[in-house]
XYZ file of C-alpha atoms in Angstrom:
537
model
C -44.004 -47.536 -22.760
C -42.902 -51.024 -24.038
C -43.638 -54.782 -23.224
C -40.675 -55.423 -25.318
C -37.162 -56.314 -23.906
C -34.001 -54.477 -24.963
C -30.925 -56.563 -25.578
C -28.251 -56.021 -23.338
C -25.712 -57.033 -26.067
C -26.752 -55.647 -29.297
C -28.752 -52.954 -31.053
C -32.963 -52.617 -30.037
C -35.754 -54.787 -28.990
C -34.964 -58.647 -28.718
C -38.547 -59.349 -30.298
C -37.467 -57.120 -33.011
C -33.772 -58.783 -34.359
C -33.814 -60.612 -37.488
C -35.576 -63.214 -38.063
C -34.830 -66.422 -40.162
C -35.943 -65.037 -43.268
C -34.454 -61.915 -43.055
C -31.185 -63.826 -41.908
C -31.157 -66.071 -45.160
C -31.690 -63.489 -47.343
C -28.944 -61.306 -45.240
C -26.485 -64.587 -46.108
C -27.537 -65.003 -49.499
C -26.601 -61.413 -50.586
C -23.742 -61.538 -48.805
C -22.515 -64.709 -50.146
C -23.015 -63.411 -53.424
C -21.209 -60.142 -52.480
C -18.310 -61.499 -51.037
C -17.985 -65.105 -52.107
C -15.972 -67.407 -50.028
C -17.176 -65.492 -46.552
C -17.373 -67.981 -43.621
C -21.066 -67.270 -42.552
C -21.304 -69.283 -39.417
C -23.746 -67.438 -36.963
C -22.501 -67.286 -33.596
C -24.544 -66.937 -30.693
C -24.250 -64.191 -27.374
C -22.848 -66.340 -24.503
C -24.706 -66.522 -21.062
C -24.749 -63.363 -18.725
C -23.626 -65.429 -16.021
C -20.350 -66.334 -17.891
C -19.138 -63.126 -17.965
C -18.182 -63.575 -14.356
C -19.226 -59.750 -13.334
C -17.672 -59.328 -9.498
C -19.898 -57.461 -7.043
C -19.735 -53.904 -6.800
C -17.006 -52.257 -5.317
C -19.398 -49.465 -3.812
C -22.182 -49.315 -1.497
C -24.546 -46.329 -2.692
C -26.355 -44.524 0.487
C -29.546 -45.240 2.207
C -31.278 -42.570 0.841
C -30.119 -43.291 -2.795
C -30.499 -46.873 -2.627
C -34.656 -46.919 -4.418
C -32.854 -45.587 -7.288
C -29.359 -47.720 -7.335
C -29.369 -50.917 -9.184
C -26.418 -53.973 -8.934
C -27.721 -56.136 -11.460
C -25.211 -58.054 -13.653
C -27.700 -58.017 -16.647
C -28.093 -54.027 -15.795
C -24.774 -53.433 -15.337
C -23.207 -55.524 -18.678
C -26.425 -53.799 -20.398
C -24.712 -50.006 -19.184
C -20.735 -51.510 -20.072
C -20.900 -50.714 -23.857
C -22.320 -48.536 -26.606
C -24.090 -49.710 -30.319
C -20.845 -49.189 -32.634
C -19.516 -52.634 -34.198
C -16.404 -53.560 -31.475
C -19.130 -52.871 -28.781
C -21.373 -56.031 -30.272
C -18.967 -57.594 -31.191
C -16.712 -58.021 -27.760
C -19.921 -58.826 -26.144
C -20.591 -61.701 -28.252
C -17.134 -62.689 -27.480
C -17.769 -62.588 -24.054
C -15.213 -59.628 -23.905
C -16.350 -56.699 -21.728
C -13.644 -56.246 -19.179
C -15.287 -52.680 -18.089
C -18.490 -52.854 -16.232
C -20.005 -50.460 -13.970
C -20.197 -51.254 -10.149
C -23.867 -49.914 -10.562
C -26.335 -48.401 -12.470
C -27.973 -45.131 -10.887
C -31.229 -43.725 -12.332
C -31.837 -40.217 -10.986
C -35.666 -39.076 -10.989
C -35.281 -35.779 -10.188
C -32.493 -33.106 -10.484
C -32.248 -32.954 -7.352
C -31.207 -36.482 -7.168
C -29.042 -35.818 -9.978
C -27.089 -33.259 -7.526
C -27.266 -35.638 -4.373
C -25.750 -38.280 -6.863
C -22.860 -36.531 -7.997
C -22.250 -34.809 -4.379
C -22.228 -38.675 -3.333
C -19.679 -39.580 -6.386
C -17.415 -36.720 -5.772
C -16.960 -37.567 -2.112
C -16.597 -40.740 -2.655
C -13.842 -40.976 -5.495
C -16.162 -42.537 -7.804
C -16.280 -41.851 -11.649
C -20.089 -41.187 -13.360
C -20.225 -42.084 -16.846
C -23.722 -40.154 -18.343
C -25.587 -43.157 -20.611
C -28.314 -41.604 -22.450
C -29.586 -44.190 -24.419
C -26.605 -45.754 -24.843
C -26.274 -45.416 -28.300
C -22.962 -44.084 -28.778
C -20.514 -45.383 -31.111
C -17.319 -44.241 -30.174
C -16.520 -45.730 -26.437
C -18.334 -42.124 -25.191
C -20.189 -44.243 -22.702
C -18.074 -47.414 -21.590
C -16.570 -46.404 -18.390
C -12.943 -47.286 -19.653
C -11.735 -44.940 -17.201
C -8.504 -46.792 -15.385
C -7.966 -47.576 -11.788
C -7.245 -44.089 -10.578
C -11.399 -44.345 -9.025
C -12.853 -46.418 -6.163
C -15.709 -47.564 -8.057
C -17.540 -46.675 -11.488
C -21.196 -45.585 -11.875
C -23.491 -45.477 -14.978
C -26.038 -42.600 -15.039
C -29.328 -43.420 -16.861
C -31.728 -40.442 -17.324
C -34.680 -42.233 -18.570
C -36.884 -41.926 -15.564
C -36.816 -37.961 -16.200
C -38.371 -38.145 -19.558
C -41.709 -35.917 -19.616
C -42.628 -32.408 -21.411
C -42.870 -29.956 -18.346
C -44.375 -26.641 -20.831
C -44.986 -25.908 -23.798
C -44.455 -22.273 -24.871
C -46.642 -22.396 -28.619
C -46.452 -18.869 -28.907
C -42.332 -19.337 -29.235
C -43.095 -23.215 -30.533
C -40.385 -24.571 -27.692
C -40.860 -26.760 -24.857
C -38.792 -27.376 -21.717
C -38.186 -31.094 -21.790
C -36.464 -33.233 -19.597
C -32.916 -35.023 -20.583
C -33.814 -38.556 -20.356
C -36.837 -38.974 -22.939
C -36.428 -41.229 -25.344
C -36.859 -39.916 -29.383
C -40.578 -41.728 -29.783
C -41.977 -40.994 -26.161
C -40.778 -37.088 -26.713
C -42.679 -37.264 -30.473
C -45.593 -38.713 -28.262
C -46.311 -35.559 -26.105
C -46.134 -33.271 -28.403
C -47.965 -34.451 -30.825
C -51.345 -33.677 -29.357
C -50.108 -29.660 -29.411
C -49.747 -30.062 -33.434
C -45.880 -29.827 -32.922
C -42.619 -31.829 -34.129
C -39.103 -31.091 -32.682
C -38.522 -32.701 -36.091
C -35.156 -34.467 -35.362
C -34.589 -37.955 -36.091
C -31.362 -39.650 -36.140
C -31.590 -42.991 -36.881
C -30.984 -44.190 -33.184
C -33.740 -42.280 -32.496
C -36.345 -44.905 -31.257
C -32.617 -45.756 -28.333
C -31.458 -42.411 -27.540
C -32.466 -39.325 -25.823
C -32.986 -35.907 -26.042
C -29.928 -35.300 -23.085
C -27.873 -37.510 -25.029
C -28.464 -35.707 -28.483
C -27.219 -32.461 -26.588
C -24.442 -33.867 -25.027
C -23.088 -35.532 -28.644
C -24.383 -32.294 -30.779
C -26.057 -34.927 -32.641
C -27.345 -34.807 -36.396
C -30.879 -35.757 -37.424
C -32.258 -37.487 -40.498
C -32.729 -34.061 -42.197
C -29.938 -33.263 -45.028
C -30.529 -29.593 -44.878
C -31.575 -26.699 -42.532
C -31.734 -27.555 -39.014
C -29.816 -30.381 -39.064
C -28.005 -30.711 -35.742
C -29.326 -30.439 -32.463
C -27.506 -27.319 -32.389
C -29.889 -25.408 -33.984
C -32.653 -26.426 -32.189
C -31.729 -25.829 -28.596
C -33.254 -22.308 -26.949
C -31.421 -23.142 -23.471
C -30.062 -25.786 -21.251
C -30.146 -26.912 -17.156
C -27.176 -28.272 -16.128
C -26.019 -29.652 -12.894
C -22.318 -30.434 -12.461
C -20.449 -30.903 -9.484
C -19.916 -27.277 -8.941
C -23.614 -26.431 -9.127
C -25.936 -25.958 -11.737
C -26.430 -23.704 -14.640
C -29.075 -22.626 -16.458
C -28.912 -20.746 -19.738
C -31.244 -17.507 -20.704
C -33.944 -18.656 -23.422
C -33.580 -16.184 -26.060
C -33.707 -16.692 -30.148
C -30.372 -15.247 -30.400
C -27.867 -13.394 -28.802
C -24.702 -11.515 -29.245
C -23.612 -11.822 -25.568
C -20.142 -13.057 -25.617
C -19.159 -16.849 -26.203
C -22.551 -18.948 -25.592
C -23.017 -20.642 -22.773
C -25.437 -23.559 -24.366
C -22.287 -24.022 -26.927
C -20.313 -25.115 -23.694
C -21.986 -27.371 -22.967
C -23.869 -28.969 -26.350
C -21.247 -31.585 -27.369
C -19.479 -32.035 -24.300
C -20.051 -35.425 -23.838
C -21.050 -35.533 -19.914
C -17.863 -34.294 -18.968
C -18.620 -30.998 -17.909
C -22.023 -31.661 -16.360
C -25.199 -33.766 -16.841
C -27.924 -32.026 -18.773
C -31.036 -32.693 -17.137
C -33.444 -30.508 -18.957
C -33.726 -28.084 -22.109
C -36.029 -25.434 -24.072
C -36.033 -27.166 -27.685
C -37.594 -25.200 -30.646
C -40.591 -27.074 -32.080
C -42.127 -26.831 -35.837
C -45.749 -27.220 -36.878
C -45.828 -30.636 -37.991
C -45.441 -31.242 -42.156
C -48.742 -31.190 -44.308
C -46.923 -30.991 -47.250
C -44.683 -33.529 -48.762
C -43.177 -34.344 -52.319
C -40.423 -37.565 -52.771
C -38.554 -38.612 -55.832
C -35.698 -40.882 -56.600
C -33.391 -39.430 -59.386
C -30.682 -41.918 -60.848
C -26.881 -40.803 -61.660
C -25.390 -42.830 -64.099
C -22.265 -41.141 -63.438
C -21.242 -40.590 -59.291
C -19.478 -37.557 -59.797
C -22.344 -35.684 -61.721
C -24.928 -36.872 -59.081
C -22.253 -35.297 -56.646
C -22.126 -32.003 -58.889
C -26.179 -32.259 -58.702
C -25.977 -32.190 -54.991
C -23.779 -29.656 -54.736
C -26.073 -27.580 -56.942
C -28.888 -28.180 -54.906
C -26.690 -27.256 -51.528
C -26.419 -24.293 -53.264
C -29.864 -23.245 -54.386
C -31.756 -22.166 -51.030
C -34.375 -24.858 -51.594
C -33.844 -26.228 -48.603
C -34.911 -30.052 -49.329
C -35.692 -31.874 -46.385
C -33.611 -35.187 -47.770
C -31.183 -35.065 -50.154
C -29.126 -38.033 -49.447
C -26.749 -39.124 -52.469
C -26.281 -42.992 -52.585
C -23.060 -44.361 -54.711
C -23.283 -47.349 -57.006
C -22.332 -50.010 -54.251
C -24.532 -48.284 -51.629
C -27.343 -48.134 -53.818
C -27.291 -51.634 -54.826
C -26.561 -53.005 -50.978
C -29.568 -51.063 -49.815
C -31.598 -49.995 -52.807
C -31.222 -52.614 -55.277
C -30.365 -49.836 -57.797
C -27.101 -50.845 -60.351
C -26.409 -47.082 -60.533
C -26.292 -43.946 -58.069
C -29.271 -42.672 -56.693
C -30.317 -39.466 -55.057
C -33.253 -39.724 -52.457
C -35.081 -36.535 -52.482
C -37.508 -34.789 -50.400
C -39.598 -31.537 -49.191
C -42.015 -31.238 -47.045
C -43.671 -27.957 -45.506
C -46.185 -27.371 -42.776
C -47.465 -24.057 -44.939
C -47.511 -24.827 -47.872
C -47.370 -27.514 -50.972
C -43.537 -27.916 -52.138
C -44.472 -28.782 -55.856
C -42.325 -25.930 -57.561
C -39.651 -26.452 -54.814
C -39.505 -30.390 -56.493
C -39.794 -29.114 -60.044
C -36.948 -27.141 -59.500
C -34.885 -29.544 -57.939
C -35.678 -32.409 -60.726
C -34.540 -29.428 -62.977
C -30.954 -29.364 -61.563
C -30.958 -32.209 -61.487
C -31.425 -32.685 -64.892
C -29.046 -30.180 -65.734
C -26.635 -33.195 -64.304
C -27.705 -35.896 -65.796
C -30.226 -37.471 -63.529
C -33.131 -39.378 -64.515
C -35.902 -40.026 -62.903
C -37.232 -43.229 -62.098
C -40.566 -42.491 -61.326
C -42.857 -39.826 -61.501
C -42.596 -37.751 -57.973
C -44.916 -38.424 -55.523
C -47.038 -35.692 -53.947
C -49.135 -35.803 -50.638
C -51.442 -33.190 -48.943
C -52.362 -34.784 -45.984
C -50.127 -35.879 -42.986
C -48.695 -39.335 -43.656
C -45.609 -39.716 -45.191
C -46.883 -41.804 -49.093
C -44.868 -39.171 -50.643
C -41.821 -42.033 -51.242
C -40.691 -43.215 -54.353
C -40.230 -46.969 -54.442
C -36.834 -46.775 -54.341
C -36.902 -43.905 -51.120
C -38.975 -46.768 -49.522
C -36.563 -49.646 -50.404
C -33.901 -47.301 -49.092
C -35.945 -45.918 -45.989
C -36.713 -49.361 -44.816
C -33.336 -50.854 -44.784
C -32.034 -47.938 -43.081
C -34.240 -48.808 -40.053
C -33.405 -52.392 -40.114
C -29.675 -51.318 -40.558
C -28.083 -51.603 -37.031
C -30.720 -55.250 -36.722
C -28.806 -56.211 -39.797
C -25.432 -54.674 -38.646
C -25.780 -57.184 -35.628
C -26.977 -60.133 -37.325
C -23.909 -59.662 -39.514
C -21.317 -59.024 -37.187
C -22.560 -62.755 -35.523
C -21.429 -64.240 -38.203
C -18.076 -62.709 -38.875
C -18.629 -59.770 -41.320
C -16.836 -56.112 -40.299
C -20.142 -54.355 -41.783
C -19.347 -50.405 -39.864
C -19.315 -46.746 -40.669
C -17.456 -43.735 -40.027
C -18.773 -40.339 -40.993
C -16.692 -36.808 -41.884
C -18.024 -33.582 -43.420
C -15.637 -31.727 -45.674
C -15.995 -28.402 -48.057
C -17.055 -29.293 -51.798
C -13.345 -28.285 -52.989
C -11.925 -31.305 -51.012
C -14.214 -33.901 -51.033
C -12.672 -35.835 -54.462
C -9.391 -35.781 -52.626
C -11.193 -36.642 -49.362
C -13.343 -39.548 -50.769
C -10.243 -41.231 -52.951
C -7.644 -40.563 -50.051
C -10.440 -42.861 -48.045
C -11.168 -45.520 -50.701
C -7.524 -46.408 -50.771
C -6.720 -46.202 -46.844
C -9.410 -48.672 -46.366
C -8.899 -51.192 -49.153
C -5.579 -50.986 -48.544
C -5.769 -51.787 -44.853
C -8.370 -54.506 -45.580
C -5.547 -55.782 -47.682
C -2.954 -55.784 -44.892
C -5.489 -57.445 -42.531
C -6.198 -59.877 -44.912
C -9.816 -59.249 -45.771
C -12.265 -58.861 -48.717
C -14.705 -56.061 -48.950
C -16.419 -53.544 -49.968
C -16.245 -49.576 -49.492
C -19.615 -47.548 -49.570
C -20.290 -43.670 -49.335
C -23.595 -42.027 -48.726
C -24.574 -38.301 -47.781
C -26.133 -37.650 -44.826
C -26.427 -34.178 -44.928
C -25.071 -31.270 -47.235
C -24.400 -27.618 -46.212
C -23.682 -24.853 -49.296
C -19.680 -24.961 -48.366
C -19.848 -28.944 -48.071
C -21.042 -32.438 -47.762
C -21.306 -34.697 -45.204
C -20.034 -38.142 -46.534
C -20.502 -41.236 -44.584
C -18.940 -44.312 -45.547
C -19.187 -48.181 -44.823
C -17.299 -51.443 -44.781
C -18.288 -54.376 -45.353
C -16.056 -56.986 -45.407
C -15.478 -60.643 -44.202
C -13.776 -61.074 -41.245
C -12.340 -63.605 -39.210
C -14.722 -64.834 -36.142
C -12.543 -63.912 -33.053
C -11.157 -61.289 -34.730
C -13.134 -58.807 -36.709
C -12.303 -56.639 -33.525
C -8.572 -56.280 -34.163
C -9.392 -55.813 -38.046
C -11.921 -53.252 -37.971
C -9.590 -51.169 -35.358
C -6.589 -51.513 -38.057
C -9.440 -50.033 -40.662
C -10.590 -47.778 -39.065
C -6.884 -46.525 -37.515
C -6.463 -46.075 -41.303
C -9.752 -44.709 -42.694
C -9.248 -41.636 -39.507
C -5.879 -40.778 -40.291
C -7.109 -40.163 -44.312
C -9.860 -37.844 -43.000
C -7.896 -36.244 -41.054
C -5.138 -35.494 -43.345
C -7.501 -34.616 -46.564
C -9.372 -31.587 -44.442
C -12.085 -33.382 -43.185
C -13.735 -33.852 -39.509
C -13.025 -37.248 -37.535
C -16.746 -36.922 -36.818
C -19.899 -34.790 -37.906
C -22.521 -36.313 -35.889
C -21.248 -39.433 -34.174
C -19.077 -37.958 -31.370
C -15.715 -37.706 -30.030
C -15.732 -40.020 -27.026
C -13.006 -42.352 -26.474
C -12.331 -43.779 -29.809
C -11.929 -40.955 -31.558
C -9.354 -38.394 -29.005
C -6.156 -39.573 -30.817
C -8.079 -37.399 -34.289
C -9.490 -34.884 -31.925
C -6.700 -33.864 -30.018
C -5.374 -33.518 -33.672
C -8.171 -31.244 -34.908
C -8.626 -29.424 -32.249
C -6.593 -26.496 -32.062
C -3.945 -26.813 -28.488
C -5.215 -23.398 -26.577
C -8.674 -24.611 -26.929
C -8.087 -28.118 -25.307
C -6.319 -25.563 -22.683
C -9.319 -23.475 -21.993
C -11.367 -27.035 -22.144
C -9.167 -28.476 -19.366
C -9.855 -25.341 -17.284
C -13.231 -25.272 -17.618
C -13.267 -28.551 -16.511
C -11.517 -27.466 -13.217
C -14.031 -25.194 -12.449
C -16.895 -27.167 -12.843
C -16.020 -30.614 -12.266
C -12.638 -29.996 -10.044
C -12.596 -33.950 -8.559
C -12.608 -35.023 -12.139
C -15.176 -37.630 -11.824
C -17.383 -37.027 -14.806
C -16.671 -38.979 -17.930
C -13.008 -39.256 -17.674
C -11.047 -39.587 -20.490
C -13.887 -38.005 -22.929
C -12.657 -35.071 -25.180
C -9.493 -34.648 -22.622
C -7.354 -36.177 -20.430
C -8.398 -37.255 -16.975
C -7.524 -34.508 -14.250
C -6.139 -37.346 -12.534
C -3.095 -39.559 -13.329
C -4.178 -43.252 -13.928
């Protein structure tokens, strides 16, 4: 699909990282945010001085077109996107590599792969895209295996039906946001999900993370657009009924969405499609006062209107990313049936019932571009791609710029949000650095928000590591302890168990464990994710 080259330390294409004017103006605004930061960029070292040993398994003959040993590869599959991951690689610190990479084409190379790994002792860590940012794909899995391999998916990445009487397709697990867009789009459809890793991560790995999409409201997680699911795990594979609902005991495509790879590897699933948007109306409305754009949103949560964005950015978020000295809420409908104009008049009005202001006259669109932005939405919109480029260029030159993301109910979230400001500037404090705390929502429900928050703050080169995992011990145990989530849409992997275990209540991790017995009983897929291995270290 692409003549471009993906980095095998940091976020995207090489040919599309910052360049030197995007870098300069990335220092100058950071400068001026936190004066006194050391800016020094440092570079990723070598591949070679890594000194990645040879693998410790031999794959067999008939698996060995598909089997790949290359250090580049195999560094490439050793870490996720989230800030330690870029981080430790540009520090030349990634102690965990996989003895190979594997890429399945078929499922039935998917089962002779795992037969081969179970009878061989050898751990299989499901990739995806490897986008995760919470360890859920570094094979950190001990010395309890004979070797370590890295599934990648992304050679089964095609649309095998489309059902448009029921608007689903069967697609396979390893296609890649864009290239899944791509086929459908000559059918008229949309699966219409679009987290912002989307262009690096696939539809498998969405399932297995019960991910969250760029929508605020109504179908918002993957969840709710999955019909039914093909698994193959060790034990054999299962395939779920496709059926719009059911009442049929505890659901079988729960079981598996959010599991992480460590029940199974999804290798194909019926997704529910849309008609693709006609109809589209953007506004930016300014909040003077936080709190009132937060009553606004609530308001709006509330209302049934449904908007397609409705993302609430605080003072310091707004200004990082929007240039705006005051909160802003980024606002949006679109419809495939209809024109959304009185679903946008109403929303301005409750908004104005709050306080909000617009700052320019919403923008309306009948045709099937997306114009309908405000000029703020598009200042916003565009540094929200660029984030994770930026997030990278950033963390080379010794700023801790990360996020972690909850969801709480409305009747907690002043609690939540002040219970977070002061765990992380107090443990920014203790770790001796300066920064900044930033909240955003991502999505809102009618019972509650979705709050996602970011650091930035500059660090110490050689050892933003150690100070982002002091934050961020910090920032989880004040989520966890005001109500909220440890995650709504980034995963549990391995960074976040010590919250998990915590949330989750003990008889379920139980039935969990057991399930894993059945269908994984050699314990070789994705130890260590969302419970303990099934074998001592």
């Amino acid at each position: 699909m692409h003549s471009k080259t993906r980095s095998w330390w940091g976020w995207g294409y090489v040919e599309d990282a910052v360049t030197a004017e995007e870098r300069a103006e990335l220092t100058r605004r950071t400068a001026a945010l936190l004066p006194g930061a050391d800016l020094t960029v440092h570079e990723a070292p070598p591949v070679a001085s890594f000194g990645v040993g040879a693998s410790r398994v031999r794959a067999p003959r008939a698996l060995a077109s598909i089997v790949s040993e290359d250090v580049r590869d195999r560094l490439a599959h050793s870490h996720g996107q989230a800030f330690r991951d870029v981080v430790r690689a540009l520090l030349g610190r990634l102690p965990h590599v996989p003895d190979l990479v594997v890429r399945p084409a078929s499922q039935e190379q998917v089962v002779d792969v795992l037969d081969w790994c179970t009878g061989a002792d050898i751990a299989v860590i499901p990739f995806g895209g490897g986008s995760s940012v919470v360890g859920g794909v570094e094979p950190r899995v001990g010395d309890a295996y004979a070797g370590v391999v890295s599934l990648d998916l992304t050679s089964m990445d095609r649309v095998l039906e489309v059902d448009t009487a029921s608007r689903a397709a069967l697609v396979q697990a390893g296609v890649f946001g864009p290239h899944l867009e791509e086929q459908l789009r000559p059918t008229g459809h949309t699966v219409r999900f679009f987290p912002q890793s989307f262009e690096f991560s696939t539809l498998g790995g969405w399932l297995a993370t019960r991910a969250g999409g760029h929508f605020a409201t109504h179908l918002t997680h993957i969840d709710d657009l999955t019909e039914a699911v093909r698994v193959i795990t060790p034990s054999g594979a299962v395939t779920t009924r496709r059926l719009p609902g059911s009442g049929a005991g505890p659901s079988p495509d729960r079981m598996f969405l959010g599991s992480e790879g460590s029940l199974g590897v999804i290798t194909e699933a019926w997704v529910r499609l849309q008609e693709r948007p006609r109809w589209r109306a953007g506004a930016s409305v300014g909040f003077a006062d936080h709190d009132a754009g937060v009553r606004a949103v609530r308001a709006l949560s509330q209302s049934g209107l449904n908007p397609a964005n409705c993302r609430l950015l605080d003072p310091m978020e707004a200004l990082i990313n929007a240039g705006s000295p005051t909160a802003v809420l980024v606002l949006g409908f679109e419809s495939a049936d209809h024109p959304v104009h009185a679903w946008m008049e109403r929303a301005l009005e409750l908004c104005r019932d709050h306080g909000g202001t617009l700052t320019e006259p919403p923008r309306h669109t009948g045709t099937a571009d997306r114009s309908a932005r405000t000029a703020a939405a598009d200042a916003w919109r565009s540094s929200f791609m660029r984030m994770p480029y930026h997030r990278d260029a950033l963390a080379a030159q010794g700023m801790i710029v990360e996020t972690f993301e909850t969801a709480c109910t409305w009747d907690r979230f002043d609690s939540l949000r002040a219970a977070v400001d002061e765990a992380a500037r107090d443990a920014m404090r203790q770790v001796g650095v300066v920064g900044v705390v930033t909240c955003r929502f991502t999505h809102v429900y009618p019972d509650g928000p979705a709050p996602y928050f970011g650091i930035y703050a500059a660090g110490e080169w050689g050892k933003t590591v150690e100070q982002w995992d002091e934050i961020k011990q910090a920032v989880s145990e004040a989520l966890i302890s005001s109500g909220g989530t440890i995650t709504h849409h980034h995963a549990v992997g391995r960074d976040h168990r010590p919250w998990y275990d915590r949330q989750r209540p003990d008889l379920f991790g139980s039935a969990l464990r057991a399930a894993k017995t059945v269908l994984d009983p050699a314990g070789i897929l994705n130890p260590g994710v969302l419970i303990d291995p099934l074998r001592d270290h």
